[in-house]
mmCIF file of C-alpha atoms (C1' of nucleotides) in Angstrom:
data_model
loop_
_atom_site.group_PDB
_atom_site.id
_atom_site.type_symbol
_atom_site.label_atom_id
_atom_site.label_comp_id
_atom_site.label_asym_id
_atom_site.label_seq_id
_atom_site.Cartn_x
_atom_site.Cartn_y
_atom_site.Cartn_z
ATOM 1 C CA UNK A 8 3.672 11.723 -11.418
ATOM 2 C CA UNK A 9 1.659 9.609 -13.820
ATOM 3 C CA UNK A 10 2.337 6.109 -14.356
ATOM 4 C CA UNK A 11 2.811 5.812 -17.880
ATOM 5 C CA UNK A 12 4.609 2.436 -17.924
ATOM 6 C CA UNK A 13 1.667 0.674 -16.707
ATOM 7 C CA UNK A 14 -0.439 2.473 -18.989
ATOM 8 C CA UNK A 15 1.558 1.370 -21.805
ATOM 9 C CA UNK A 16 1.493 -1.837 -20.707
ATOM 10 C CA UNK A 17 -1.773 -2.182 -20.453
ATOM 11 C CA UNK A 18 -2.394 -0.842 -23.908
ATOM 12 C CA UNK A 19 -0.110 -3.444 -25.341
ATOM 13 C CA UNK A 20 -2.132 -5.748 -24.262
ATOM 14 C CA UNK A 21 -4.803 -4.042 -25.351
ATOM 15 C CA UNK A 22 -6.899 -4.313 -22.333
ATOM 16 C CA UNK A 23 -9.400 -1.738 -20.793
ATOM 17 C CA UNK A 24 -8.949 -0.076 -17.450
ATOM 18 C CA UNK A 25 -11.905 -2.366 -16.553
ATOM 19 C CA UNK A 26 -10.742 -5.589 -17.746
ATOM 20 C CA UNK A 27 -7.342 -4.968 -15.522
ATOM 21 C CA UNK A 28 -9.681 -4.095 -12.524
ATOM 22 C CA UNK A 29 -11.778 -6.990 -12.974
ATOM 23 C CA UNK A 30 -8.714 -9.187 -13.147
ATOM 24 C CA UNK A 31 -6.785 -7.936 -10.481
ATOM 25 C CA UNK A 32 -10.220 -7.735 -8.163
ATOM 26 C CA UNK A 33 -10.372 -3.911 -7.682
ATOM 27 C CA UNK A 34 -12.626 -1.217 -9.258
ATOM 28 C CA UNK A 35 -12.156 0.891 -12.311
ATOM 29 C CA UNK A 36 -11.474 4.137 -10.229
ATOM 30 C CA UNK A 37 -8.335 2.331 -8.745
ATOM 31 C CA UNK A 38 -6.854 1.330 -11.593
ATOM 32 C CA UNK A 39 -7.513 4.886 -13.094
ATOM 33 C CA UNK A 40 -6.128 6.672 -10.090
ATOM 34 C CA UNK A 41 -3.173 4.106 -9.867
ATOM 35 C CA UNK A 42 -2.594 5.245 -13.861
ATOM 36 C CA UNK A 43 -3.111 9.308 -13.308
ATOM 37 C CA UNK A 44 -0.568 8.561 -10.609
ATOM 38 C CA UNK A 45 -1.934 10.933 -7.296
ATOM 39 C CA UNK A 46 -1.589 7.608 -5.208
ATOM 40 C CA UNK A 47 -0.042 5.100 -3.671
ATOM 41 C CA UNK A 48 -1.388 1.330 -4.332
ATOM 42 C CA UNK A 49 -0.589 -1.498 -1.891
ATOM 43 C CA UNK A 50 2.078 -3.958 -2.945
ATOM 44 C CA UNK A 51 0.099 -6.757 -2.690
ATOM 45 C CA UNK A 52 -1.990 -5.128 -5.662
ATOM 46 C CA UNK A 53 1.197 -3.668 -8.081
ATOM 47 C CA UNK A 54 2.060 -7.392 -7.687
ATOM 48 C CA UNK A 55 -1.445 -8.582 -9.029
ATOM 49 C CA UNK A 56 -1.259 -5.718 -11.766
ATOM 50 C CA UNK A 57 2.287 -6.990 -12.822
ATOM 51 C CA UNK A 58 1.151 -10.600 -13.024
ATOM 52 C CA UNK A 59 -1.713 -9.780 -15.300
ATOM 53 C CA UNK A 60 0.073 -7.987 -17.296
ATOM 54 C CA UNK A 61 3.320 -10.128 -17.766
ATOM 55 C CA UNK A 62 5.564 -7.404 -15.945
ATOM 56 C CA UNK A 63 7.542 -7.235 -13.089
ATOM 57 C CA UNK A 64 7.800 -4.603 -10.081
ATOM 58 C CA UNK A 65 10.766 -3.210 -11.327
ATOM 59 C CA UNK A 66 9.509 -2.893 -14.985
ATOM 60 C CA UNK A 67 6.034 -1.082 -13.482
ATOM 61 C CA UNK A 68 6.825 0.501 -10.339
ATOM 62 C CA UNK A 69 10.543 1.732 -10.066
ATOM 63 C CA UNK A 70 11.195 5.115 -11.084
ATOM 64 C CA UNK B 10 4.240 -15.253 4.567
ATOM 65 C CA UNK B 11 7.634 -13.855 6.069
ATOM 66 C CA UNK B 12 9.679 -11.642 4.277
ATOM 67 C CA UNK B 13 12.915 -12.871 4.978
ATOM 68 C CA UNK B 14 14.534 -11.218 2.365
ATOM 69 C CA UNK B 15 13.845 -7.983 3.708
ATOM 70 C CA UNK B 16 15.342 -9.108 7.174
ATOM 71 C CA UNK B 17 18.245 -10.296 5.378
ATOM 72 C CA UNK B 18 18.994 -7.225 3.592
ATOM 73 C CA UNK B 19 18.888 -5.374 6.828
ATOM 74 C CA UNK B 20 20.859 -7.355 8.543
ATOM 75 C CA UNK B 21 23.505 -7.331 5.874
ATOM 76 C CA UNK B 22 23.656 -3.545 6.394
ATOM 77 C CA UNK B 23 23.785 -4.247 10.294
ATOM 78 C CA UNK B 24 20.833 -1.963 10.550
ATOM 79 C CA UNK B 25 18.103 -2.404 13.297
ATOM 80 C CA UNK B 26 14.506 -2.308 12.550
ATOM 81 C CA UNK B 27 14.281 1.432 14.565
ATOM 82 C CA UNK B 28 16.878 2.929 12.208
ATOM 83 C CA UNK B 29 15.225 1.313 9.011
ATOM 84 C CA UNK B 30 12.178 2.905 10.439
ATOM 85 C CA UNK B 31 13.382 6.424 11.104
ATOM 86 C CA UNK B 32 15.216 6.364 7.816
ATOM 87 C CA UNK B 33 12.057 5.706 5.885
ATOM 88 C CA UNK B 34 9.794 7.599 7.939
ATOM 89 C CA UNK B 35 7.620 4.832 9.447
ATOM 90 C CA UNK B 36 7.336 3.273 12.984
ATOM 91 C CA UNK B 37 9.554 0.340 14.258
ATOM 92 C CA UNK B 38 6.227 -1.623 14.538
ATOM 93 C CA UNK B 39 5.622 -1.119 10.880
ATOM 94 C CA UNK B 40 8.778 -2.545 9.712
ATOM 95 C CA UNK B 41 8.487 -5.295 12.309
ATOM 96 C CA UNK B 42 4.943 -6.226 10.918
ATOM 97 C CA UNK B 43 6.408 -6.108 7.069
ATOM 98 C CA UNK B 44 9.057 -8.559 8.261
ATOM 99 C CA UNK B 45 6.831 -10.820 10.046
ATOM 100 C CA UNK B 46 4.681 -10.705 6.700
ATOM 101 C CA UNK B 47 0.922 -10.575 8.047
ATOM 102 C CA UNK B 48 0.242 -7.387 5.787
ATOM 103 C CA UNK B 49 0.517 -5.309 2.932
ATOM 104 C CA UNK B 50 2.752 -2.147 2.776
ATOM 105 C CA UNK B 51 2.135 0.708 0.125
ATOM 106 C CA UNK B 52 4.402 0.682 -2.919
ATOM 107 C CA UNK B 53 5.662 4.222 -1.623
ATOM 108 C CA UNK B 54 6.673 2.494 1.386
ATOM 109 C CA UNK B 55 8.362 -0.720 -0.332
ATOM 110 C CA UNK B 56 10.134 2.001 -2.426
ATOM 111 C CA UNK B 57 11.689 3.858 0.282
ATOM 112 C CA UNK B 58 12.868 0.620 2.538
ATOM 113 C CA UNK B 59 14.611 -0.601 -0.922
ATOM 114 C CA UNK B 60 16.537 2.618 -1.512
ATOM 115 C CA UNK B 61 17.855 2.762 1.997
ATOM 116 C CA UNK B 62 18.821 -0.894 1.652
ATOM 117 C CA UNK B 63 20.627 -0.402 -1.664
ATOM 118 C CA UNK B 64 17.989 -3.115 -3.622
ATOM 119 C CA UNK B 65 15.216 -3.257 -5.784
ATOM 120 C CA UNK B 66 11.624 -3.627 -5.686
ATOM 121 C CA UNK B 67 12.345 -6.947 -7.388
ATOM 122 C CA UNK B 68 14.912 -8.047 -5.217
ATOM 123 C CA UNK B 69 12.918 -7.399 -1.993
ATOM 124 C CA UNK B 70 9.048 -7.707 -2.921
ATOM 125 C CA UNK B 71 8.700 -10.039 -5.641
ATOM 126 C CA UNK B 72 8.064 -13.483 -4.956
ATOM 127 C "C1'" DA C 12 24.388 -11.968 36.909
ATOM 128 C "C1'" DG C 13 22.680 -7.629 35.701
ATOM 129 C "C1'" DT C 14 22.094 -3.864 32.241
ATOM 130 C "C1'" DT C 15 20.692 -2.553 27.953
ATOM 131 C "C1'" DA C 16 19.558 -2.532 22.858
ATOM 132 C "C1'" DA C 17 16.529 -4.798 19.708
ATOM 133 C "C1'" DT C 18 12.839 -7.444 18.809
ATOM 134 C "C1'" DG C 19 7.930 -9.536 18.747
ATOM 135 C "C1'" DT C 20 3.494 -8.602 19.705
ATOM 136 C "C1'" DC C 21 -1.043 -6.471 21.259
ATOM 137 C "C1'" DA C 22 -5.276 -3.217 21.694
ATOM 138 C "C1'" DA C 23 -6.547 1.430 20.488
ATOM 139 C "C1'" DT C 24 -6.596 5.417 17.557
ATOM 140 C "C1'" DT C 25 -5.478 8.122 13.100
ATOM 141 C "C1'" DA C 26 -4.574 8.072 8.278
ATOM 142 C "C1'" DT C 27 -5.332 6.874 3.913
ATOM 143 C "C1'" DA C 28 -6.452 2.982 0.268
ATOM 144 C "C1'" DT C 29 -10.273 1.437 -2.115
ATOM 145 C "C1'" DT C 30 -15.245 1.374 -2.688
ATOM 146 C "C1'" DT C 31 -19.563 2.803 -4.542
ATOM 147 C "C1'" DT C 32 -22.309 5.611 -7.332
ATOM 148 C "C1'" DA C 33 -22.758 9.037 -10.153
ATOM 149 C "C1'" DC C 34 -22.195 12.002 -14.168
ATOM 150 C "C1'" DA C 35 -18.745 14.571 -17.716
ATOM 151 C "C1'" DT C 36 -16.026 13.927 -21.585
ATOM 152 C "C1'" DT C 37 -13.158 11.417 -24.943
ATOM 153 C "C1'" DT C 38 -12.301 7.720 -28.191
ATOM 154 C "C1'" DT C 39 -13.641 4.002 -31.268
ATOM 155 C "C1'" DA C 40 -16.719 2.280 -34.059
ATOM 156 C "C1'" DT C 41 -20.944 2.142 -37.156
ATOM 157 C "C1'" DA D 24 -23.972 12.173 -36.821
ATOM 158 C "C1'" DT D 25 -24.561 9.125 -33.693
ATOM 159 C "C1'" DA D 26 -24.335 5.367 -30.196
ATOM 160 C "C1'" DA D 27 -21.270 2.709 -27.051
ATOM 161 C "C1'" DA D 28 -17.282 1.942 -24.898
ATOM 162 C "C1'" DA D 29 -13.872 3.770 -22.303
ATOM 163 C "C1'" DT D 30 -11.497 7.285 -19.369
ATOM 164 C "C1'" DG D 31 -11.456 10.931 -16.263
ATOM 165 C "C1'" DT D 32 -13.298 12.532 -11.734
ATOM 166 C "C1'" DA D 33 -15.979 13.577 -7.562
ATOM 167 C "C1'" DA D 34 -18.100 12.981 -3.057
ATOM 168 C "C1'" DA D 35 -19.395 9.951 0.547
ATOM 169 C "C1'" DA D 36 -18.447 5.379 2.702
ATOM 170 C "C1'" DT D 37 -15.701 1.280 4.130
ATOM 171 C "C1'" DA D 38 -11.683 -1.402 4.742
ATOM 172 C "C1'" DT D 39 -7.144 -1.791 6.281
ATOM 173 C "C1'" DA D 40 -2.206 0.621 6.353
ATOM 174 C "C1'" DA D 41 0.201 3.094 9.973
ATOM 175 C "C1'" DT D 42 0.645 5.004 14.534
ATOM 176 C "C1'" DT D 43 1.034 5.560 19.477
ATOM 177 C "C1'" DG D 44 2.149 3.692 23.770
ATOM 178 C "C1'" DA D 45 2.878 -0.362 26.510
ATOM 179 C "C1'" DC D 46 4.742 -4.612 28.086
ATOM 180 C "C1'" DA D 47 7.421 -9.104 27.497
ATOM 181 C "C1'" DT D 48 11.241 -11.519 25.410
ATOM 182 C "C1'" DT D 49 15.623 -12.377 23.509
ATOM 183 C "C1'" DA D 50 20.372 -11.240 22.151
ATOM 184 C "C1'" DA D 51 24.454 -8.560 22.920
ATOM 185 C "C1'" DC D 52 27.951 -6.692 26.370
ATOM 186 C "C1'" DT D 53 30.282 -5.637 30.636
#
DNA sequence: AGTTAATGTCAATTATATTTTACATTTTAT
DNA sequence: ATAAAATGTAAAATATAATTGACATTAACT
């Protein structure tokens, strides 16, 4: 299942996958894969993404 | 950093680490390690733990 | 005291998240 | 129409989450 909430939050900040990757300290492919939804990031990375995008875990990663 | 919120939520349900491990499909050592705090579980496991304990990600895994 | 359930912890192995390199496709802008 | 940036995707390698088995300690109970 795609993570459209993440994709939308990133779009709302006008931030590319590459920039989000740099700010969270992971590769662009990792961000892409999380948005694509076919895997399972660590809570630490989810938290880092939330902080960069100004959202909480519940807002981006709760179903 | 220990996860005392998780430990407290489990205690509030009077549930052992072993039972929580069984209900979330991981080993007891994994639950113990998460409570001890010296690592970084996947979002999928965090979500499973939250559902068993009737809490949200923000309540148990947001700092 | 003695017994049992629960917890803390460690070493070795397995499963999988993440990286790296690379290329194709799509969007955005000129 | 063309170039550049952004995205989608894949295979191989690396880092680390999670398992297994084992043992010691602590808490709860009779």
